[in-house]
Coordinates of C-alpha atoms and ligand atoms in Angstrom, one line a residue:
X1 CA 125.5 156.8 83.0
X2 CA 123.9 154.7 79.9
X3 CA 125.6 155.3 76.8
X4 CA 123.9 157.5 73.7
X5 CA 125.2 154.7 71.5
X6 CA 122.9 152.3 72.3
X7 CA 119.7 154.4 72.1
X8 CA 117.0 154.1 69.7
X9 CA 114.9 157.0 68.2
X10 CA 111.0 157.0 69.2
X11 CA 111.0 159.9 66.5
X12 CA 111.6 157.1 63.6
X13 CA 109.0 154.7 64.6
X14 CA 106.0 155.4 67.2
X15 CA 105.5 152.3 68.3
X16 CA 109.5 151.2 68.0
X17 CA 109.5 149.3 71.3
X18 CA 106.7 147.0 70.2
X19 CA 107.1 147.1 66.0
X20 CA 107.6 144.0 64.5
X21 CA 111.1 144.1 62.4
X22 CA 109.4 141.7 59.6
X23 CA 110.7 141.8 56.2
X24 CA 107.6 141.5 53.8
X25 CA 106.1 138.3 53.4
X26 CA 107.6 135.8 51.1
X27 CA 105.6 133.5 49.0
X28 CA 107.7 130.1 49.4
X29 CA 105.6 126.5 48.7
X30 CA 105.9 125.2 52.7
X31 CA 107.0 121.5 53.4
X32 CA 109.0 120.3 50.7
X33 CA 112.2 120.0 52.7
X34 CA 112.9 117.2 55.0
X35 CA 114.1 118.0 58.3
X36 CA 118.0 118.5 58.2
X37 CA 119.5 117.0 61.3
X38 CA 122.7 118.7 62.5
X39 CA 125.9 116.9 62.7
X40 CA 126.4 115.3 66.1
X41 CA 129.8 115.7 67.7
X42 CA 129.8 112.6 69.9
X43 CA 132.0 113.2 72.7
X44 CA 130.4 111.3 75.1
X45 CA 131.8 108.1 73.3
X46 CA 135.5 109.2 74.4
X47 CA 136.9 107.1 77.4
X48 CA 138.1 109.6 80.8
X49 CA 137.5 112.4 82.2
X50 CA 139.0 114.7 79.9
X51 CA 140.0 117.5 79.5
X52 CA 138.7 117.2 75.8
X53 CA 139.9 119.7 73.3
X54 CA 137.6 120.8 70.4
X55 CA 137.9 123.4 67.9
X56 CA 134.8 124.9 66.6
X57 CA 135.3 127.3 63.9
X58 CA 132.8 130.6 63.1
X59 CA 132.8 131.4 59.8
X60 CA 130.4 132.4 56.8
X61 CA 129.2 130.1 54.3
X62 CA 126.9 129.7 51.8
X63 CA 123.4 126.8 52.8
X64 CA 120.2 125.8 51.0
X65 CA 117.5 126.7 53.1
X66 CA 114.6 126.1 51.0
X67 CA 114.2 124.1 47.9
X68 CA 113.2 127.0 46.3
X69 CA 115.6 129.6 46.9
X70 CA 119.1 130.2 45.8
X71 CA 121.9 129.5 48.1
X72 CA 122.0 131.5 51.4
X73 CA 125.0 133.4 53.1
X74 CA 125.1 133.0 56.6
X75 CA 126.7 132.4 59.8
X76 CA 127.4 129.2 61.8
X77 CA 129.7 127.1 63.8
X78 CA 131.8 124.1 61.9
X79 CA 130.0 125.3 59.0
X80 CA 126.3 124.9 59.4
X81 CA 124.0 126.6 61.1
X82 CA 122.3 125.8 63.2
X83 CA 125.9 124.4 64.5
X84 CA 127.0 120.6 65.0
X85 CA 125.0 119.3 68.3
X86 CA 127.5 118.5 70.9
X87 CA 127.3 116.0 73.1
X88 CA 128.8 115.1 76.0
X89 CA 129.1 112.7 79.0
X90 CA 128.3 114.1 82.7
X91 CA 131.9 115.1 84.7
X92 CA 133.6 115.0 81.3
X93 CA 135.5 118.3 80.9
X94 CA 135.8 119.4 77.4
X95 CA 137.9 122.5 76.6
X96 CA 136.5 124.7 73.1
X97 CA 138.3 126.8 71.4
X98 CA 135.7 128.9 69.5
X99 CA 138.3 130.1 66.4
X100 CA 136.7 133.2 64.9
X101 CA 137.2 133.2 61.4
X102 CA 134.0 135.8 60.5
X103 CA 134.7 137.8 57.6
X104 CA 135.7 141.5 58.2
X105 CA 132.4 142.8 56.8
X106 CA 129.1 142.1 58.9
X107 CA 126.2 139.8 57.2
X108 CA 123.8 142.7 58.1
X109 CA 123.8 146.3 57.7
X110 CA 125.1 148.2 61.2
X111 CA 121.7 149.0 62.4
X112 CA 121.2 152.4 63.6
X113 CA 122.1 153.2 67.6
X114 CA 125.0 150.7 67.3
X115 CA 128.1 151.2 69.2
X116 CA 130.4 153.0 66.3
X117 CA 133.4 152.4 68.6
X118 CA 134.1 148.7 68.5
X119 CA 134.6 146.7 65.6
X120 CA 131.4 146.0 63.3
X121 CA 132.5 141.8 63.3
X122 CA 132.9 141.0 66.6
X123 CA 131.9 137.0 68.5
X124 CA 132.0 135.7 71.6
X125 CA 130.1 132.3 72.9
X126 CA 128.4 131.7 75.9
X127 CA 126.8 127.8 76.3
X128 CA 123.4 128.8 77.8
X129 CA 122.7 126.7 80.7
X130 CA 126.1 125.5 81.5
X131 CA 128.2 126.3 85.1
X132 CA 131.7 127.3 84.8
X133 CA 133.8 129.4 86.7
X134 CA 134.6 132.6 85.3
X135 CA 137.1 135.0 87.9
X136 CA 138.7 136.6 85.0
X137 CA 136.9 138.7 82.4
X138 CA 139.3 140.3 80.8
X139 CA 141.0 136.9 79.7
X140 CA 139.6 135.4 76.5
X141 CA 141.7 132.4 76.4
X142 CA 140.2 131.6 79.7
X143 CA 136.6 133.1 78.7
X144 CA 134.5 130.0 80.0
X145 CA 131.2 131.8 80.2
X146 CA 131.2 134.0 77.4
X147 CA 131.7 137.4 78.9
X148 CA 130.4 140.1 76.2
X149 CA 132.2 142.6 76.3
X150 CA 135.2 139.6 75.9
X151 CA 134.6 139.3 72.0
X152 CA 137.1 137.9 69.7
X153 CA 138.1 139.3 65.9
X154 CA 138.6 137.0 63.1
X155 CA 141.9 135.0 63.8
X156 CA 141.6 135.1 67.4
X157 CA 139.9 132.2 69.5
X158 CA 138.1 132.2 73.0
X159 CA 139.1 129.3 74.5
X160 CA 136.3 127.8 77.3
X161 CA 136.6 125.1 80.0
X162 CA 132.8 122.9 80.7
X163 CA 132.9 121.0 83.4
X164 CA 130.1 119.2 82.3
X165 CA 129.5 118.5 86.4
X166 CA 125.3 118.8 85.8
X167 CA 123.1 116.1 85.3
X168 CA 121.4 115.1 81.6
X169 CA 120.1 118.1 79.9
X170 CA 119.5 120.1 76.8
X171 CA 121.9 123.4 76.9
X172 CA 122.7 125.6 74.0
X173 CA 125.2 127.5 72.7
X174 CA 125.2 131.0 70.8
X175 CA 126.6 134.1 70.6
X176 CA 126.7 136.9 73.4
X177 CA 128.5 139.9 72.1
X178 CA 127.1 143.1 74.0
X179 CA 125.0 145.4 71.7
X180 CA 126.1 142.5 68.7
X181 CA 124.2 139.6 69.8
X182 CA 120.8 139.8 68.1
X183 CA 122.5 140.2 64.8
X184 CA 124.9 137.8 65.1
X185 CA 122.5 134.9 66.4
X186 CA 120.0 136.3 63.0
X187 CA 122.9 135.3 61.1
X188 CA 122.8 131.7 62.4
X189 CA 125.1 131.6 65.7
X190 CA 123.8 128.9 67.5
X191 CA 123.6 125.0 68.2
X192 CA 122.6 122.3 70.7
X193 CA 125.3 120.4 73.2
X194 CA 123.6 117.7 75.2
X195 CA 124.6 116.3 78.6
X196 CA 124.1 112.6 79.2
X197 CA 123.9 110.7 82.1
X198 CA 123.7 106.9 83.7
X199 CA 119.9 108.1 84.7
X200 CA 118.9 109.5 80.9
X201 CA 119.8 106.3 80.1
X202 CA 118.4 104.1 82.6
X203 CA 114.6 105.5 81.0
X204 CA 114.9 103.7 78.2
X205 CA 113.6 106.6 75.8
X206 CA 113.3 106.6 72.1
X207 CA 116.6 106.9 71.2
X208 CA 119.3 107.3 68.2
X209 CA 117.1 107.8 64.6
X210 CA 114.1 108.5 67.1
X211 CA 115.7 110.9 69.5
X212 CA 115.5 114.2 67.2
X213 CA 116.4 118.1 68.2
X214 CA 113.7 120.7 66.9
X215 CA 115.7 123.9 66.8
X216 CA 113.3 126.7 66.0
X217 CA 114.5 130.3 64.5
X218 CA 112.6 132.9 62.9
X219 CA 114.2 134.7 60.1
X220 CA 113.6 137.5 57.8
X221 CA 114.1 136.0 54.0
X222 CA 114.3 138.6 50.9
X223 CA 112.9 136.9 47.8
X224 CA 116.9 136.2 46.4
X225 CA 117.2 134.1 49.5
X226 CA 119.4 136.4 51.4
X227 CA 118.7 137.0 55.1
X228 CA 118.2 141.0 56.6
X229 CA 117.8 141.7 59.9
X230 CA 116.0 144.8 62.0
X231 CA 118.0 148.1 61.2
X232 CA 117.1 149.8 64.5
X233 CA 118.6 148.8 67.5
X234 CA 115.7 148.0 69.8
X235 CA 113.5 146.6 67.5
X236 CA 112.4 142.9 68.2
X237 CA 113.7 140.8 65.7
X238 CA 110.4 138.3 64.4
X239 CA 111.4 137.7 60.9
X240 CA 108.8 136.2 58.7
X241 CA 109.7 132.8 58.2
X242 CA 110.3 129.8 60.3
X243 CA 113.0 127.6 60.2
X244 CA 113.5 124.0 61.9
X245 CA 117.2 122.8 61.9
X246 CA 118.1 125.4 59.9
X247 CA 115.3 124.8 56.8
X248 CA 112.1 126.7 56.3
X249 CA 109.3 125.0 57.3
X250 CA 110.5 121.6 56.3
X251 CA 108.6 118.1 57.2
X252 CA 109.7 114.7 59.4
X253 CA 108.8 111.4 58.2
X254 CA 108.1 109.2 61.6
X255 CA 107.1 106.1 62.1
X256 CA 104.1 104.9 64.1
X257 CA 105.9 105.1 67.4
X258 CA 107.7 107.1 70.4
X259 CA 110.0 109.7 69.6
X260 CA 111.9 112.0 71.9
X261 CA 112.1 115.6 70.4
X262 CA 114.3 118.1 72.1
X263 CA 112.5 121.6 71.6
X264 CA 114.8 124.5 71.7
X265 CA 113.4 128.3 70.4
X266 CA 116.5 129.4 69.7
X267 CA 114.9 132.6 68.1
X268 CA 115.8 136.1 68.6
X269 CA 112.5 137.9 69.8
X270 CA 109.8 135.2 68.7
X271 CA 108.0 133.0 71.4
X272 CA 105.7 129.9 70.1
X273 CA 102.4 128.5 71.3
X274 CA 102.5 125.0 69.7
X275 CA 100.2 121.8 69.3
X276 CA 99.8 119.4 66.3
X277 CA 97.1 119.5 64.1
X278 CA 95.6 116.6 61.8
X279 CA 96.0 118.2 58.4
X280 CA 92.9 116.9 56.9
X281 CA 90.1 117.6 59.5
X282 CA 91.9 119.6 61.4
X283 CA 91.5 117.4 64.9
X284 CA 94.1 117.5 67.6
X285 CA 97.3 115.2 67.5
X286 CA 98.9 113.2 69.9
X287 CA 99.6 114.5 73.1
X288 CA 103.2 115.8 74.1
X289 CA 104.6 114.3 77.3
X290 CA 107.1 116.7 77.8
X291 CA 109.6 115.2 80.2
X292 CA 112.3 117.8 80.4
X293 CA 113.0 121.3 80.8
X294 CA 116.0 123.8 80.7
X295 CA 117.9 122.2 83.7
X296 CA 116.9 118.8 82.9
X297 CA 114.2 116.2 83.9
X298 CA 110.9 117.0 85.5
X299 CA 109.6 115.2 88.7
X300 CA 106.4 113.5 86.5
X301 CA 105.3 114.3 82.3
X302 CA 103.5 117.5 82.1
X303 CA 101.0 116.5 79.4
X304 CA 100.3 118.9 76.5
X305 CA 97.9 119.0 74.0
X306 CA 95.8 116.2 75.3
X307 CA 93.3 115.8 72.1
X308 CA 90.7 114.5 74.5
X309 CA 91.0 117.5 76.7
X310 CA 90.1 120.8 75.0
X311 CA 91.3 122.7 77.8
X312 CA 94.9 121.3 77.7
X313 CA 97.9 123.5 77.6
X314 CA 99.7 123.8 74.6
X315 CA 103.6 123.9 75.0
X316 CA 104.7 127.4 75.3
X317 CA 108.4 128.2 74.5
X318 CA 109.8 132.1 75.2
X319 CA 113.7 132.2 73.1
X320 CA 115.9 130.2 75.1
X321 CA 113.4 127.9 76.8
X322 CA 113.5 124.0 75.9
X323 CA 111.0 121.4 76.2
X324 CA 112.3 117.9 76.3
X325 CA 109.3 115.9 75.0
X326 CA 108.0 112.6 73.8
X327 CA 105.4 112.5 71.3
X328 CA 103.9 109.0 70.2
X329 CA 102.6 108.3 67.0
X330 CA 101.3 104.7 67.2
X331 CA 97.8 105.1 66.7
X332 CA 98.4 107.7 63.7
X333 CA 99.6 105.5 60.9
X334 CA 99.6 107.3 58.0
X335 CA 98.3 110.8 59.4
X336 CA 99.8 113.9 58.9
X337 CA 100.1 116.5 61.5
X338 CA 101.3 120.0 61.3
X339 CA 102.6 121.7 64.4
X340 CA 100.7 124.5 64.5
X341 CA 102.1 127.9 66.2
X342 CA 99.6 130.0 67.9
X343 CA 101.7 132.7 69.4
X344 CA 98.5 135.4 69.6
X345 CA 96.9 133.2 72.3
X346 CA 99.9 133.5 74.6
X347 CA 99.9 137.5 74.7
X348 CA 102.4 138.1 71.6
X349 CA 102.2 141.2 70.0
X350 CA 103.7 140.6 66.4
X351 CA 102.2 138.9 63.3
X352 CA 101.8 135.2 64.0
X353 CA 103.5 132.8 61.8
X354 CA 101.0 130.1 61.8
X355 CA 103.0 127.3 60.5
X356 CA 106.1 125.6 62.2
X357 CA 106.6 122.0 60.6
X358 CA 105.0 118.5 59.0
X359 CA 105.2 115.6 60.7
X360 CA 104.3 112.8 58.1
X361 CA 103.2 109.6 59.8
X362 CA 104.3 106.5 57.7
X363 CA 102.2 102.7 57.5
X364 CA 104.7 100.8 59.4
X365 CA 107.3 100.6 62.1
X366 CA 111.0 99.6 60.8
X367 CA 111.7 97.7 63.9
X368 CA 109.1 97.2 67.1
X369 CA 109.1 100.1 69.6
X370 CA 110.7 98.9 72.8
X371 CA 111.6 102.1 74.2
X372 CA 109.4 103.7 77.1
X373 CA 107.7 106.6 78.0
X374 CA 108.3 107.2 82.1
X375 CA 105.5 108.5 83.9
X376 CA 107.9 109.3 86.9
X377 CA 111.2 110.6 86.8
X378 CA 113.5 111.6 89.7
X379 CA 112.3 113.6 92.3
X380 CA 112.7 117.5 92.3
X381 CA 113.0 119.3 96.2
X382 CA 111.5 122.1 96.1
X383 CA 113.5 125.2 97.4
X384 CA 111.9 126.3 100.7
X385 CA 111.7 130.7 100.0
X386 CA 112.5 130.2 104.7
X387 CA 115.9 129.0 103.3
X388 CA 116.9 132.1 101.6
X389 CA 119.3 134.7 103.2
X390 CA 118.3 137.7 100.3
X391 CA 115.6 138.8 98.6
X392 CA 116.2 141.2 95.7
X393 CA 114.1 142.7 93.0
X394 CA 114.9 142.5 89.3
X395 CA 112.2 146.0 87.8
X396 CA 112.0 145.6 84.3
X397 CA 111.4 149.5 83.3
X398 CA 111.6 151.6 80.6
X399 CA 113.6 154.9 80.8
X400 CA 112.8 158.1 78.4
X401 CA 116.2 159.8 78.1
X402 CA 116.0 163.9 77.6
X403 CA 116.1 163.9 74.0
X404 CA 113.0 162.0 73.9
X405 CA 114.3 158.1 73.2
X406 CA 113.8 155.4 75.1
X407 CA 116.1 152.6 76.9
X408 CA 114.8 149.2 78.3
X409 CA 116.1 148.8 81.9
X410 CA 116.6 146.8 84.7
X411 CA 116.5 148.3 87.8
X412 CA 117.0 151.8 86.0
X413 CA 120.6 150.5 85.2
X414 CA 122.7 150.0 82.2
X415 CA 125.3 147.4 81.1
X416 CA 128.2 149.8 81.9
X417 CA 126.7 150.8 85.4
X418 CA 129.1 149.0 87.8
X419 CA 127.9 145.6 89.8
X420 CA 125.1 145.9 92.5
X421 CA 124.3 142.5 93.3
X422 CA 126.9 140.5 95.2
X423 CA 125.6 137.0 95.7
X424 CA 127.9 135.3 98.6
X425 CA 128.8 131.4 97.2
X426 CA 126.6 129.1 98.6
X427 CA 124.0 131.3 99.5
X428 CA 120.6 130.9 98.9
X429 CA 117.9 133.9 97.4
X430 CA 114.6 134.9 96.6
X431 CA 114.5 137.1 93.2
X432 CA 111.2 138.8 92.7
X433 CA 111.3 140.0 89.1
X434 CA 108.8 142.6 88.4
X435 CA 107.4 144.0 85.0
X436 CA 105.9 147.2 84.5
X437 CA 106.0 146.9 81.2
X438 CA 102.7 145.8 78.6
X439 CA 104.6 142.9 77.3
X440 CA 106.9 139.5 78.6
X441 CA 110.5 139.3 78.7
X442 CA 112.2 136.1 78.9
X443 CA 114.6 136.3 82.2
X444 CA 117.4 134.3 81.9
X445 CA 120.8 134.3 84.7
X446 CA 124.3 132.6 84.1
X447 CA 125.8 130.7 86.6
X448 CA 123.2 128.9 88.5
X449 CA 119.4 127.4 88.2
X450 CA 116.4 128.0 89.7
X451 CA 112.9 127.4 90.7
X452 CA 109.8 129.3 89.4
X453 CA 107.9 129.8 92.7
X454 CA 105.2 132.1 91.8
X455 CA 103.2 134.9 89.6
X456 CA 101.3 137.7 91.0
X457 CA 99.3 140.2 89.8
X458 CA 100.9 143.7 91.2
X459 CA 99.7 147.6 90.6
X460 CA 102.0 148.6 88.1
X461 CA 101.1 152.6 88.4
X462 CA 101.0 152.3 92.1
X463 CA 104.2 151.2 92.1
X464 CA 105.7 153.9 89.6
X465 CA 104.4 156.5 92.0
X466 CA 105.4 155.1 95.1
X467 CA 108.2 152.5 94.5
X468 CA 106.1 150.1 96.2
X469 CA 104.8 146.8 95.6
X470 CA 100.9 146.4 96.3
X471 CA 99.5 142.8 95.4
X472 CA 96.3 142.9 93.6
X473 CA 95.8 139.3 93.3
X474 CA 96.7 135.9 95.0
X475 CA 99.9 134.2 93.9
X476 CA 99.6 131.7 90.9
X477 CA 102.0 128.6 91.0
X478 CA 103.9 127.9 88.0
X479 CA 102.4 125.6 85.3
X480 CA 103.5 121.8 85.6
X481 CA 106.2 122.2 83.2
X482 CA 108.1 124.8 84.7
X483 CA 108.3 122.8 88.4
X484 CA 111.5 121.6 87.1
X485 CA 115.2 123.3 87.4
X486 CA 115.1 126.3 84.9
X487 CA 116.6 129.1 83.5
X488 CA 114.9 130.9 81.4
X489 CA 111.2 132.4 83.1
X490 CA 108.7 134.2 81.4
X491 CA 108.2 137.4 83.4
X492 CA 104.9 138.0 82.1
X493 CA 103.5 141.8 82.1
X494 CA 102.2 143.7 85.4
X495 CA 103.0 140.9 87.7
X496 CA 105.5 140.0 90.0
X497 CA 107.8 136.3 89.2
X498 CA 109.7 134.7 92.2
X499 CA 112.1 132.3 91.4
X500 CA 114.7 131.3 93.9
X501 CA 118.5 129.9 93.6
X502 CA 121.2 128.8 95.1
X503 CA 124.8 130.4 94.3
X504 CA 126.8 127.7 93.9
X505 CA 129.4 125.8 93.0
X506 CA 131.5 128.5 91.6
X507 CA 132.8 132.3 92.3
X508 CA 132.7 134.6 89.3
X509 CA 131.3 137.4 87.1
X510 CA 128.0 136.4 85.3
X511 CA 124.8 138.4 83.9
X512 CA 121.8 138.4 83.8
X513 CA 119.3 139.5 81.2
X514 CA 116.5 139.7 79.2
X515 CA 116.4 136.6 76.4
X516 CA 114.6 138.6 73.4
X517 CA 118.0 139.4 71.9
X518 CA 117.0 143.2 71.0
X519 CA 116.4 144.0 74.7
X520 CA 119.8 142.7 75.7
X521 CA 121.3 144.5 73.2
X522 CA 120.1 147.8 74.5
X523 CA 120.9 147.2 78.3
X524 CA 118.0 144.9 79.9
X525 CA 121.5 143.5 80.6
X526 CA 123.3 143.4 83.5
X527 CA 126.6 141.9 85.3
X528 CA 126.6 140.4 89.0
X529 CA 129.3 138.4 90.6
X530 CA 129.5 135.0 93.1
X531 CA 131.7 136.2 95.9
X532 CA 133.4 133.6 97.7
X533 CA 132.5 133.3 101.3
X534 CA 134.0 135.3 104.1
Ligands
CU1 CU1 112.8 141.9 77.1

């Protein structure tokens, strides 16, 4: 039985589900910040295996966002937000403590349909991407994944284990309270924690004061500089502003050479559709090779915005997908490009924000470029669909309650509905994930990667009379830059996405879920659990 609580009215907005949760449009003068870069916590320079402790505090605090705007209150770990960018060295265990010190009062009004039960300030963190074992949910001092209904108040701390036993990669981490998480991570919960390895290094890519993280967030700025967020649970959360590192649309000075930029959409609802422009006629930039995805490197560059091919896919990121890319300026000496955001082409629904970043192209190089840019990395196997023992289907739904309101669903079920899928450790499984719904949600598991293996075209109202699947049209494989291990799919509407996973290596309680924040928040959530084998 879903609870009331987490309903939202129809009555109050006819087009709820789909509305965009803007605040109007603010009139700030764009580019005239520099890109801030977050402060690096570098514990990939400690010698062992660890177990290294850290203590990362959550608190409220006060940041310049704009050069324009008065100081803004917000949320963030160690005092910034987006938080310090944590890195660490493959096999190195590192042991958080995540110390909640949030104020007893909420940034953001409690929006309507919120659970009135719990208490209004309320954090847990999960780092998206990472494997840990997690047998015990009702333990937050040995809360390794981030279990949300396993929230800490202020004083208390979750204290999480990493293993850190995965290969070189771009993870995240943010918060994952049930029903709380969209407003907390609209307050500024979130930050980068890299994984480095013998083979990321062995590349030779751009590196140090050229190896720079783009974190991307939409947020919803009054005129005073204050942040607000949606008031109705359910709403999609697009803002109407977009910050880069934590500063509206601020600018990069590069040089003429290769950069590595590690892409991560760390916003609530808001997917981008990006290439770079030439500001003065408008022509196409350099081409991204983007080399990496969630789970790490791709098998060979998928190349992007290839200004002599028209036809060339920009790079798409849903929230929570990352794109590990190198971009090289040489031939652009004193160019400037903007990195332009054309959501509308990629099927989203809200009001486009146009305008991401500058990146300002300077005469000279400080030093000559002797990094590379690999035009093979290691090989990926693909998963064989023969191996797998299971094949389950994820239906992404909508469910309209008696009183008239509306829930987002999975399978029909809510958060509270008890565990159906069972995964044995080890075990290897086909998950179709099918959306009957008119608009993409981001999929996202805990616990294990996968592999896109295909999209297919299925009759949505076929299917809601029958329960059955009918294919309309041949499976499409996934673009090049989603061959690689992910996390994060886009289940795009009226078709069918396979992906297929091994369980493995540990036993525990995960979930999975929709990545638009707003949907998880309203039960497109749901808990599974690794069972160890008989
Ligand atoms: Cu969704």
């Amino acid at each position: 039985m879903a609870r009331p609580a987490l309903f939202f009215s129809l009555a109050a907005s006819a087009t709820a589900l789909w509305a965009s949760a803007s605040s109007a449009p603010v009139s700030l003068t764009k580019f005239v910040d520099s890109l801030p870069i977050p402060k690096r916590i570098l514990l990939n320079g400690l010698k062992g295996a660890g177990p290294f402790e850290l203590t990362v505090p959550i608190s409220q605090f006060q940041a310049q966002i704009h050069r324009d705007l008065p100081a803004t209150t917000e949320w963030g770990y160690d005092g910034s937000s987006p938080g310090p960018t944590i890195e660490v060295e493959r096999g190195q265990t590192v042991r958080i403590h995540w110390l909640n010190k949030l104020p007893a009062t909420h940034l953001f009004p409690t929006p309507k349909g919120a659970d009135a039960i719990k208490p209004d300030v309320r954090a847990v963190t999960h780092l998206h991407g990472a494997k840990v074992t997690q047998t015990d949910i009702t333990d937050r001092l040995h809360d390794n994944d981030g279990w949300p209904d396993a929230w800490t108040v202020s004083g208390q701390e979750q204290i999480a284990e990493y293993p850190n036993d995965q290969s070189a990669r771009t993870l995240w981490y943010h918060d994952h309270a049930m029903g709380e998480t969209g407003r907390n991570v609209a307050a500024g919960l979130a930050g980068l924690y890299e994984i480095h390895d013998a083979y990321e290094r062995s590349l030779n890519l751009p590196s140090g004061a050229y190896e720079i993280p783009l974190e991307i967030s939409a947020k919803a700025i009054n005129a005073d500089g204050s942040l607000s967020y949606t008031s109705d649970i359910g709403n999609e959360f697009y803002g109407n502003a977009i910050a880069v590192n934590g500063k509206l649309w601020p600018y990069l000075e590069v040089e003429p050479r290769k950069y590595r930029f590690r892409i991560v959409n760390i916003s609530n609802a808001r997917s981008y559709g990006m290439k770079l422009l030439d500001t003065t006629d408008h022509s196409a930039g350099p081409a991204f090779y983007q080399i990496g995805s969630d789970g790490g490197f791709l098998a060979t560059p998928a190349v992007l915005n290839d200004p002599t091919d028209p036809s060339a896919p920009r790079l798409i990121l849903a929230p929570a997908e990352r794109a590990d890319v190198v971009i090289d300026f040489s031939k652009y000496a004193g160019k400037t490009f903007l990195l332009q955001n054309n959501s509308r082409d990629i099927g989203e629904v809200e009001q486009s924000l146009p305008e991401v970043m500058l990146f300002k192209v300077g005469p000279s190089v400080s030093a000559p470029d002797t990094s590379s840019s690999p035009s093979q990395m290691q090989s990926i196997q693909r998963m064989n669909p023969a191996d797998a023992s299971v094949t389950r289907q994820v239906i992404f739904d909508q469910m309209t309650m008696p009183d008239g309101t509306i829930m987002l669903t999975m399978n029909g079920k809510s958060w509270m509905d008890p565990i159906v899928e069972r995964p044995v450790l080890g075990a290897t499984e086909v998950w179709e994930l099918a959306n009957t719904l008119t608009d993409t949600h981001p999929f996202h598991i805990h616990g294990v990667e996968f592999q896109v293996l295909d999209r297919r075209l299925f009759d949505v109202q076929a299917y809601l009379a029958t329960g059955k699947i009918n294919y309309l049209a041949p499976a499409v494989v996934p673009a090049q830059n989603e061959m690689g291990w992910k996390d994060v799919v886009r289940v795009l509407p009226q078709m069918v996405t396979r992906i297929i996973m091994k369980f493995s290596p540990y036993p525990g309680y995960y979930v999975y879920h929709c990545h638009i924040l707003e949907h998880e928040d309203m039960d497109m959530m749901r808990p599974f659990q690794i069972v160890p084998g008989p």
